[in-house]
Tab-separated table of C-alpha atoms and ligand atoms in Angstrom:
chain	number	residue	atom	x	y	z
A	1	MET	CA	10.919	5.539	16.875
A	2	LYS	CA	9.978	4.749	13.307
A	3	HIS	CA	6.464	3.636	12.311
A	4	LEU	CA	5.339	2.817	8.774
A	5	ILE	CA	1.958	4.464	8.226
A	6	ASP	CA	2.467	5.931	4.751
A	7	PRO	CA	5.151	5.004	2.175
A	8	THR	CA	6.610	8.510	2.499
A	9	ASP	CA	7.424	7.862	6.172
A	10	LEU	CA	10.506	6.097	4.799
A	11	SER	CA	13.267	8.232	3.327
A	12	LYS	CA	14.612	7.109	-0.058
A	13	GLN	CA	17.707	5.846	1.760
A	14	GLU	CA	15.586	3.791	4.203
A	15	LEU	CA	13.535	2.446	1.290
A	16	ASP	CA	16.722	1.380	-0.515
A	17	GLU	CA	18.083	-0.159	2.710
A	18	ILE	CA	14.948	-2.297	3.168
A	19	ILE	CA	14.918	-3.481	-0.462
A	20	SER	CA	18.646	-4.372	-0.251
A	21	LEU	CA	18.163	-6.154	3.066
A	22	ALA	CA	15.280	-8.182	1.589
A	23	GLN	CA	17.577	-9.265	-1.251
A	24	ASP	CA	20.276	-10.237	1.252
A	25	ILE	CA	17.720	-12.242	3.252
A	26	ILE	CA	16.688	-14.080	0.044
A	27	ALA	CA	20.332	-14.943	-0.640
A	28	ASN	CA	21.231	-15.877	2.973
A	29	ARG	CA	18.082	-17.255	4.641
A	30	GLU	CA	19.944	-19.210	7.348
A	31	ARG	CA	21.894	-16.160	8.492
A	32	TYR	CA	18.640	-14.418	9.526
A	33	SER	CA	16.800	-17.403	10.992
A	34	LYS	CA	17.387	-16.508	14.655
A	35	VAL	CA	17.983	-12.737	14.623
A	36	LEU	CA	14.641	-11.959	16.345
A	37	GLU	CA	14.583	-14.839	18.809
A	38	GLY	CA	12.518	-13.830	21.856
A	39	ARG	CA	10.818	-10.900	20.052
A	40	LYS	CA	7.067	-10.759	19.364
A	41	LEU	CA	4.947	-9.329	16.531
A	42	ALA	CA	1.245	-8.607	17.126
A	43	THR	CA	-1.046	-8.740	14.080
A	44	LEU	CA	-4.234	-6.742	14.743
A	45	PHE	CA	-6.478	-7.351	11.746
A	46	TYR	CA	-9.870	-5.613	11.909
A	47	GLU	CA	-10.475	-6.521	8.235
A	48	PRO	CA	-10.077	-9.786	6.237
A	49	SER	CA	-6.695	-10.699	4.767
A	50	THR	CA	-4.852	-13.736	3.443
A	51	ARG	CA	-1.501	-12.525	2.078
A	52	THR	CA	-0.688	-9.619	4.362
A	53	ARG	CA	-1.473	-11.285	7.697
A	54	LEU	CA	0.060	-14.652	6.805
A	55	SER	CA	3.157	-13.113	5.229
A	56	PHE	CA	3.725	-10.991	8.366
A	57	THR	CA	3.327	-14.159	10.431
A	58	ALA	CA	5.671	-16.200	8.211
A	59	ALA	CA	8.177	-13.310	8.132
A	60	MET	CA	8.385	-13.088	11.942
A	61	MET	CA	8.646	-16.876	12.273
A	62	GLU	CA	11.465	-17.029	9.690
A	63	LEU	CA	13.374	-14.431	11.727
A	64	GLY	CA	13.076	-16.668	14.812
A	65	GLY	CA	10.377	-14.562	16.529
A	66	ASN	CA	6.833	-15.266	17.704
A	67	VAL	CA	3.432	-13.909	16.685
A	68	LEU	CA	0.226	-13.102	18.599
A	69	GLY	CA	-2.882	-11.126	17.717
A	70	PHE	CA	-6.359	-11.395	16.231
A	71	SER	CA	-7.699	-11.863	12.722
A	72	ASP	CA	-11.264	-10.921	13.649
A	73	ALA	CA	-11.774	-7.899	15.889
A	74	ALA	CA	-15.234	-9.255	16.809
A	75	ASN	CA	-13.458	-11.785	19.045
A	76	SER	CA	-11.498	-9.056	20.855
A	77	SER	CA	-12.511	-6.309	23.300
A	78	VAL	CA	-13.038	-4.062	20.265
A	79	SER	CA	-16.535	-5.621	20.305
A	80	LYS	CA	-17.003	-4.043	23.778
A	81	GLY	CA	-16.111	-0.622	22.389
A	82	GLU	CA	-12.355	-0.484	23.129
A	83	THR	CA	-10.750	2.246	21.050
A	84	VAL	CA	-7.800	1.878	18.666
A	85	GLU	CA	-5.679	3.969	21.063
A	86	ASP	CA	-6.427	1.796	24.089
A	87	THR	CA	-6.024	-1.414	22.091
A	88	VAL	CA	-2.472	-0.538	20.999
A	89	ARG	CA	-1.540	0.722	24.479
A	90	VAL	CA	-2.537	-2.719	25.775
A	91	VAL	CA	-0.989	-4.796	22.981
A	92	GLY	CA	2.193	-2.699	23.264
A	93	CYS	CA	2.618	-4.293	26.736
A	94	PHE	CA	2.829	-7.736	25.100
A	95	ALA	CA	4.523	-7.227	21.725
A	96	ASP	CA	7.653	-5.530	20.348
A	97	ILE	CA	6.000	-4.417	17.101
A	98	ILE	CA	2.403	-4.238	15.777
A	99	ALA	CA	1.005	-4.717	12.270
A	100	MET	CA	-2.518	-3.273	11.977
A	101	ARG	CA	-5.111	-3.577	9.225
A	102	HIS	CA	-8.233	-1.479	9.745
A	103	ASN	CA	-11.391	-0.698	7.788
A	104	LEU	CA	-11.258	2.909	9.059
A	105	GLU	CA	-8.866	5.239	7.228
A	106	GLY	CA	-6.253	6.784	9.487
A	107	ALA	CA	-6.601	4.168	12.273
A	108	PRO	CA	-2.889	3.154	12.113
A	109	LEU	CA	-1.911	6.844	12.304
A	110	VAL	CA	-4.001	7.243	15.452
A	111	ALA	CA	-2.373	4.079	16.844
A	112	SER	CA	1.138	5.391	16.128
A	113	ALA	CA	0.527	8.542	18.199
A	114	VAL	CA	0.185	6.539	21.451
A	115	SER	CA	1.962	3.242	20.787
A	116	PRO	CA	5.042	2.310	22.839
A	117	VAL	CA	6.221	0.074	19.944
A	118	PRO	CA	6.501	0.525	16.145
A	119	ILE	CA	3.194	0.401	14.232
A	120	VAL	CA	3.008	-0.896	10.658
A	121	ASN	CA	-0.026	0.023	8.566
A	122	ALA	CA	-1.136	-3.245	6.943
A	123	GLY	CA	-3.870	-1.447	4.967
A	124	ASP	CA	-6.399	1.223	6.112
A	125	GLY	CA	-9.652	1.384	4.147
A	126	SER	CA	-9.120	2.706	0.614
A	127	HIS	CA	-6.314	4.927	1.836
A	128	SER	CA	-2.872	3.326	2.019
A	129	HIS	CA	-1.082	-0.044	2.014
A	130	PRO	CA	2.655	0.665	2.430
A	131	THR	CA	3.869	-2.922	2.963
A	132	GLN	CA	2.223	-3.915	-0.322
A	133	THR	CA	4.231	-1.047	-1.801
A	134	LEU	CA	7.484	-2.483	-0.423
A	135	THR	CA	6.445	-5.831	-1.917
A	136	ASP	CA	5.807	-4.179	-5.288
A	137	LEU	CA	9.128	-2.302	-5.247
A	138	LEU	CA	11.073	-5.471	-4.447
A	139	THR	CA	9.191	-7.333	-7.178
A	140	ILE	CA	9.903	-4.645	-9.790
A	141	THR	CA	13.576	-4.644	-8.742
A	142	ARG	CA	13.835	-8.428	-9.075
A	143	GLU	CA	11.810	-8.696	-12.302
A	144	ILE	CA	13.084	-5.652	-14.227
A	145	GLY	CA	16.439	-5.008	-12.506
A	146	HIS	CA	15.728	-1.327	-11.638
A	147	ILE	CA	12.933	1.107	-10.755
A	148	ASP	CA	14.367	4.390	-12.117
A	149	GLY	CA	13.214	5.014	-15.663
A	150	ILE	CA	10.397	2.434	-15.866
A	151	THR	CA	7.078	2.953	-17.597
A	152	ILE	CA	4.326	1.446	-15.440
A	153	GLY	CA	0.657	1.057	-16.345
A	154	PHE	CA	-1.909	0.918	-13.532
A	155	CYS	CA	-5.113	-0.768	-14.643
A	156	GLY	CA	-8.545	-1.144	-13.034
A	157	ASP	CA	-9.833	0.495	-9.871
A	158	LEU	CA	-7.488	3.423	-9.410
A	159	ARG	CA	-10.019	5.371	-7.349
A	160	PHE	CA	-10.387	3.034	-4.361
A	161	GLY	CA	-7.251	0.916	-4.869
A	162	ARG	CA	-5.063	1.681	-1.852
A	163	THR	CA	-2.180	-0.338	-3.290
A	164	VAL	CA	-2.113	1.941	-6.342
A	165	HIS	CA	-2.166	5.131	-4.230
A	166	SER	CA	0.701	3.907	-2.050
A	167	LEU	CA	2.835	2.682	-4.943
A	168	ILE	CA	2.477	5.949	-6.905
A	169	LYS	CA	3.584	7.879	-3.782
A	170	ALA	CA	6.646	5.644	-3.456
A	171	LEU	CA	7.497	5.856	-7.171
A	172	SER	CA	7.660	9.641	-6.824
A	173	ARG	CA	10.968	9.008	-4.989
A	174	TYR	CA	12.535	7.448	-8.114
A	175	LYS	CA	13.893	9.091	-11.255
A	176	ASN	CA	12.097	9.374	-14.606
A	177	VAL	CA	9.226	7.009	-13.820
A	178	LYS	CA	6.380	7.280	-16.356
A	179	VAL	CA	2.871	6.359	-15.165
A	180	ILE	CA	-0.013	5.416	-17.460
A	181	LEU	CA	-3.428	5.249	-15.795
A	182	ILE	CA	-5.850	2.791	-17.425
A	183	ALA	CA	-9.298	3.045	-15.838
A	184	PRO	CA	-12.998	3.619	-16.531
A	185	ASP	CA	-14.236	7.165	-15.820
A	186	GLU	CA	-15.853	6.051	-12.532
A	187	LEU	CA	-12.588	4.656	-11.180
A	188	ARG	CA	-9.995	7.238	-12.135
A	189	LEU	CA	-7.146	8.124	-9.775
A	190	PRO	CA	-8.269	10.606	-7.040
A	191	ASP	CA	-7.346	14.234	-7.638
A	192	TYR	CA	-5.302	14.411	-4.427
A	193	ILE	CA	-2.850	11.809	-5.788
A	194	LYS	CA	-2.677	13.538	-9.181
A	195	GLN	CA	-2.173	17.008	-7.648
A	196	ASP	CA	-0.213	16.334	-4.448
A	197	VAL	CA	1.933	13.477	-5.725
A	198	CYS	CA	2.159	13.396	-9.529
A	199	ASP	CA	2.055	17.142	-10.256
A	200	ARG	CA	4.046	18.145	-7.174
A	201	GLN	CA	6.769	15.535	-7.634
A	202	GLY	CA	6.888	15.912	-11.416
A	203	ILE	CA	5.699	12.385	-12.279
A	204	ASP	CA	4.933	12.122	-15.969
A	205	TYR	CA	1.407	10.607	-16.148
A	206	ARG	CA	-1.415	10.270	-18.635
A	207	GLU	CA	-4.863	8.669	-18.606
A	208	VAL	CA	-6.154	6.191	-21.201
A	209	SER	CA	-9.159	3.887	-21.367
A	210	THR	CA	-7.915	0.543	-22.761
A	211	ILE	CA	-4.996	-1.795	-22.078
A	212	GLU	CA	-4.418	-2.455	-25.797
A	213	GLU	CA	-3.503	1.131	-26.676
A	214	VAL	CA	-0.528	1.231	-24.269
A	215	ILE	CA	0.555	-2.295	-23.338
A	216	SER	CA	3.420	-2.349	-25.870
A	217	GLN	CA	5.050	0.630	-24.067
A	218	LEU	CA	5.018	-0.858	-20.568
A	219	ASP	CA	7.807	-2.350	-18.450
A	220	VAL	CA	5.311	-3.159	-15.704
A	221	LEU	CA	1.540	-3.692	-15.909
A	222	TYR	CA	-0.031	-3.366	-12.450
A	223	MET	CA	-3.491	-4.929	-12.517
A	224	THR	CA	-6.224	-4.391	-9.899
A	225	ARG	CA	-9.791	-5.597	-9.431
A	226	VAL	CA	-12.699	-3.740	-11.021
A	227	GLN	CA	-15.696	-4.413	-8.775
A	228	LYS	CA	-19.203	-4.230	-10.200
A	229	GLU	CA	-20.535	-2.592	-7.012
A	230	ARG	CA	-18.368	0.482	-7.642
A	231	PHE	CA	-20.558	1.381	-10.674
A	232	LEU	CA	-23.828	3.290	-10.309
A	233	ASP	CA	-24.997	1.895	-13.647
A	234	GLU	CA	-24.739	-1.875	-14.280
A	235	ASP	CA	-24.939	-1.400	-18.092
A	236	GLU	CA	-21.891	0.865	-17.889
A	237	PHE	CA	-19.985	-1.862	-16.015
A	238	ASP	CA	-20.932	-4.443	-18.686
A	239	ARG	CA	-19.840	-2.047	-21.436
A	240	VAL	CA	-16.361	-1.381	-20.063
A	241	LYS	CA	-15.411	-4.493	-18.100
A	242	ASP	CA	-13.600	-6.356	-20.903
A	243	SER	CA	-11.283	-3.400	-21.487
A	244	PHE	CA	-9.797	-4.079	-18.055
A	245	VAL	CA	-9.356	-7.848	-18.345
A	246	LEU	CA	-5.901	-9.178	-19.200
A	247	ASP	CA	-5.843	-12.225	-21.471
A	248	ALA	CA	-3.327	-14.040	-23.679
A	249	SER	CA	-4.227	-11.995	-26.767
A	250	LYS	CA	-3.382	-8.703	-25.012
A	251	MET	CA	-0.147	-10.239	-23.628
A	252	ARG	CA	0.935	-10.889	-27.256
A	253	LEU	CA	1.139	-7.094	-27.738
A	254	ALA	CA	3.470	-6.611	-24.735
A	255	LYS	CA	7.267	-6.505	-24.501
A	256	ARG	CA	8.958	-9.848	-23.814
A	257	SER	CA	10.480	-8.289	-20.686
A	258	MET	CA	7.252	-6.802	-19.256
A	259	ALA	CA	6.204	-7.951	-15.770
A	260	VAL	CA	2.556	-8.317	-14.743
A	261	LEU	CA	1.943	-7.466	-11.084
A	262	HIS	CA	-1.281	-7.713	-9.074
A	263	PRO	CA	-1.634	-7.236	-5.287
A	264	LEU	CA	-4.227	-10.063	-5.326
A	265	PRO	CA	-6.797	-11.373	-4.671
A	266	ARG	CA	-7.948	-11.373	-8.300
A	267	VAL	CA	-11.432	-12.210	-9.403
A	268	ASN	CA	-11.557	-12.255	-13.196
A	269	GLU	CA	-9.365	-9.348	-14.312
A	270	ILE	CA	-6.457	-11.658	-15.218
A	271	LEU	CA	-7.612	-14.783	-17.029
A	272	PRO	CA	-6.015	-18.041	-15.772
A	273	GLU	CA	-4.478	-18.525	-19.270
A	274	VAL	CA	-2.024	-15.710	-18.398
A	275	ASP	CA	-0.679	-17.575	-15.334
A	276	ILE	CA	1.637	-19.783	-17.409
A	277	ASP	CA	3.190	-16.772	-19.159
A	278	PRO	CA	6.691	-16.208	-17.646
A	279	ARG	CA	5.866	-12.477	-17.452
A	280	ALA	CA	3.077	-13.205	-14.909
A	281	ALA	CA	4.922	-12.176	-11.730
A	282	TYR	CA	1.980	-11.995	-9.295
A	283	PHE	CA	2.660	-15.231	-7.406
A	284	ARG	CA	6.389	-14.453	-7.180
A	285	GLN	CA	5.225	-11.043	-5.867
A	286	VAL	CA	3.394	-12.801	-3.005
A	287	GLU	CA	6.605	-14.513	-1.876
A	288	ASN	CA	8.516	-11.237	-2.165
A	289	GLY	CA	5.960	-9.860	0.321
A	290	LYS	CA	7.248	-12.215	2.989
A	291	PHE	CA	10.912	-11.329	2.348
A	292	VAL	CA	10.336	-7.591	2.356
A	293	ARG	CA	8.259	-7.807	5.563
A	294	MET	CA	11.166	-9.713	7.146
A	295	ALA	CA	13.436	-6.837	6.147
A	296	LEU	CA	10.937	-4.251	7.433
A	297	ILE	CA	10.302	-5.870	10.842
A	298	TYR	CA	14.028	-6.383	11.390
A	299	SER	CA	14.817	-2.782	10.363
A	300	LEU	CA	12.082	-1.132	12.477
A	301	LEU	CA	13.227	-3.060	15.567
A	302	ARG	CA	16.886	-2.171	14.950
A	303	TRP	CA	15.976	1.485	14.321
A	304	LYS	CA	13.672	1.795	17.363
A	305	ASP	CA	16.100	3.710	19.584
A	306	ASP	CA	18.093	5.327	16.766
A	307	ARG	CA	17.459	9.085	16.496
A	308	GLY	CA	18.683	8.923	12.894
A	309	HIS	CA	15.512	7.001	12.017
A	310	ALA	CA	12.781	9.237	13.496
A	311	MET	CA	9.379	9.876	11.888
A	312	PRO	CA	9.384	12.770	9.393
A	313	GLU	CA	8.022	16.074	10.700
A	314	HIS	CA	4.793	17.442	9.180
A	315	PRO	CA	4.828	21.228	9.751
A	316	GLU	CA	1.898	21.563	7.323
A	317	CYS	CA	-0.399	19.776	9.845
A	318	PHE	CA	-2.614	21.754	12.247
A	319	GLU	CA	-5.520	21.183	14.633
A	320	ASP	CA	-8.863	22.923	14.084
A	321	PRO	CA	-11.854	21.682	16.111
A	322	SER	CA	-14.218	23.837	13.989
A	323	MET	CA	-13.687	21.632	10.893
A	324	ARG	CA	-14.838	18.078	10.279
A	325	CYS	CA	-13.775	15.413	7.763
A	326	PRO	CA	-16.597	14.513	5.338
A	327	ASN	CA	-15.349	10.920	4.843
A	328	GLY	CA	-17.610	8.438	6.658
A	329	LYS	CA	-14.764	5.886	6.647
A	330	CYS	CA	-12.307	8.226	8.393
A	331	ILE	CA	-11.292	7.286	11.954
A	332	SER	CA	-11.967	10.908	13.004
A	333	ASN	CA	-15.710	10.292	12.516
A	334	HIS	CA	-15.714	7.172	14.702
A	335	GLU	CA	-13.322	7.747	17.585
A	336	SER	CA	-12.441	10.743	19.694
A	337	VAL	CA	-9.212	11.998	18.104
A	338	PRO	CA	-7.869	15.550	17.600
A	339	ALA	CA	-9.336	17.257	14.485
A	340	MET	CA	-6.109	17.326	12.460
A	341	PHE	CA	-5.681	18.712	8.935
A	342	ARG	CA	-2.870	19.582	6.572
A	343	ARG	CA	-2.507	22.363	4.031
A	344	THR	CA	-0.989	21.207	0.725
A	345	ASP	CA	1.389	23.301	-1.401
A	346	SER	CA	-1.559	24.343	-3.585
A	347	GLY	CA	-3.407	25.633	-0.473
A	348	THR	CA	-6.012	22.862	-0.357
A	349	VAL	CA	-6.853	21.687	3.163
A	350	ARG	CA	-7.069	17.899	3.605
A	351	CYS	CA	-7.841	15.585	6.497
A	352	ALA	CA	-4.563	14.457	8.116
A	353	TYR	CA	-5.974	10.963	8.712
A	354	CYS	CA	-7.511	10.026	5.347
A	355	ASP	CA	-6.518	12.823	2.877
A	356	ALA	CA	-10.182	13.726	2.153
A	357	LYS	CA	-10.554	17.229	0.753
A	358	ILE	CA	-11.885	19.702	3.339
A	359	LYS	CA	-11.639	22.915	1.348
A	360	GLU	CA	-10.029	24.260	-1.816
A	361	ASN	CA	-7.209	26.897	-1.852
A	362	SER	CA	-7.919	29.124	1.149
B	1	CP	N1	-2.586	-7.872	-1.195
B	1	CP	C1	-3.277	-7.959	-0.052
B	1	CP	O1	-3.338	-7.013	0.751
B	1	CP	O2	-3.909	-9.147	0.131
B	1	CP	P1	-4.749	-9.548	1.413
B	1	CP	O3	-5.978	-8.638	1.443
B	1	CP	O4	-5.108	-10.988	1.229
B	1	CP	O5	-3.904	-9.311	2.617
């Protein structure tokens, strides 16, 4: 059975299949309107969401299926202390597939180990957001025409932005992608993405500190929110914040074919004056999210009993009860789960649930 916990759970071929299917669904909506009649999706959202939850709901409805679930775990038996494992065992009795968003990193992975039905990670803490990644890949394909060979700038909070982490992992599957990281010092991309993904997969990346110095080189500008509370020093936030705000004057420096993406919600990092620019693709991106989730749900249900679509093996993972993850937002510090770790190619040991560093080359 195939789950989607991390973008790399999908092979490149599966990724291509889902993007192609989404494009076929866009072109032939009627043909897919009853394909999941009688099937049910459960949306278990332990954290707030507008786009992800509603697009999963709309996707299942447009395939002819039904949706159940909760959008506030406080109204479920989670409030009585029910674990993630028990919750999915129970919901798996009612639904054919589960989409889970959780504030704790690694919660969907824990769910996938016991679930009788496919689990889709709809965002876990600051860790990963693979269905946003599928949305982004479909949007780049539709806006630019291809993913191989693009130059993409990621701007804003690259440290905590789970959409950025997931998309960079997925882009490592494509050829000759150049990544430019535009962020204040406090919010630079975590080392584990730079080392384990960019360096290991040979992604050409560099770090800069303003949009203006690179915007003319970009095919895609991927904007994210810069939140004041991420800064220890408020003066530092005030000093840098304008460098990470996209406005009409910066857009004048960009290629006519560039596409501006944003996972949304935005606060003030893209001024409303940019919305009327045809290169502003972020609301088209939202609609792509529904189409690609239709393709994903349909594919995971079709693949459920197909041995050719199993989860990838992770021989680098091991259990060691003597070690503990230092990340307070990791599921392993909140629920009773096996103490699982993985050793990267460079020898660093990381938590298998949240990727936090446990120890350097040992
Ligand atoms: N992009 C995204 O995940 O939005 P929501 O938090 O509204 O689901």
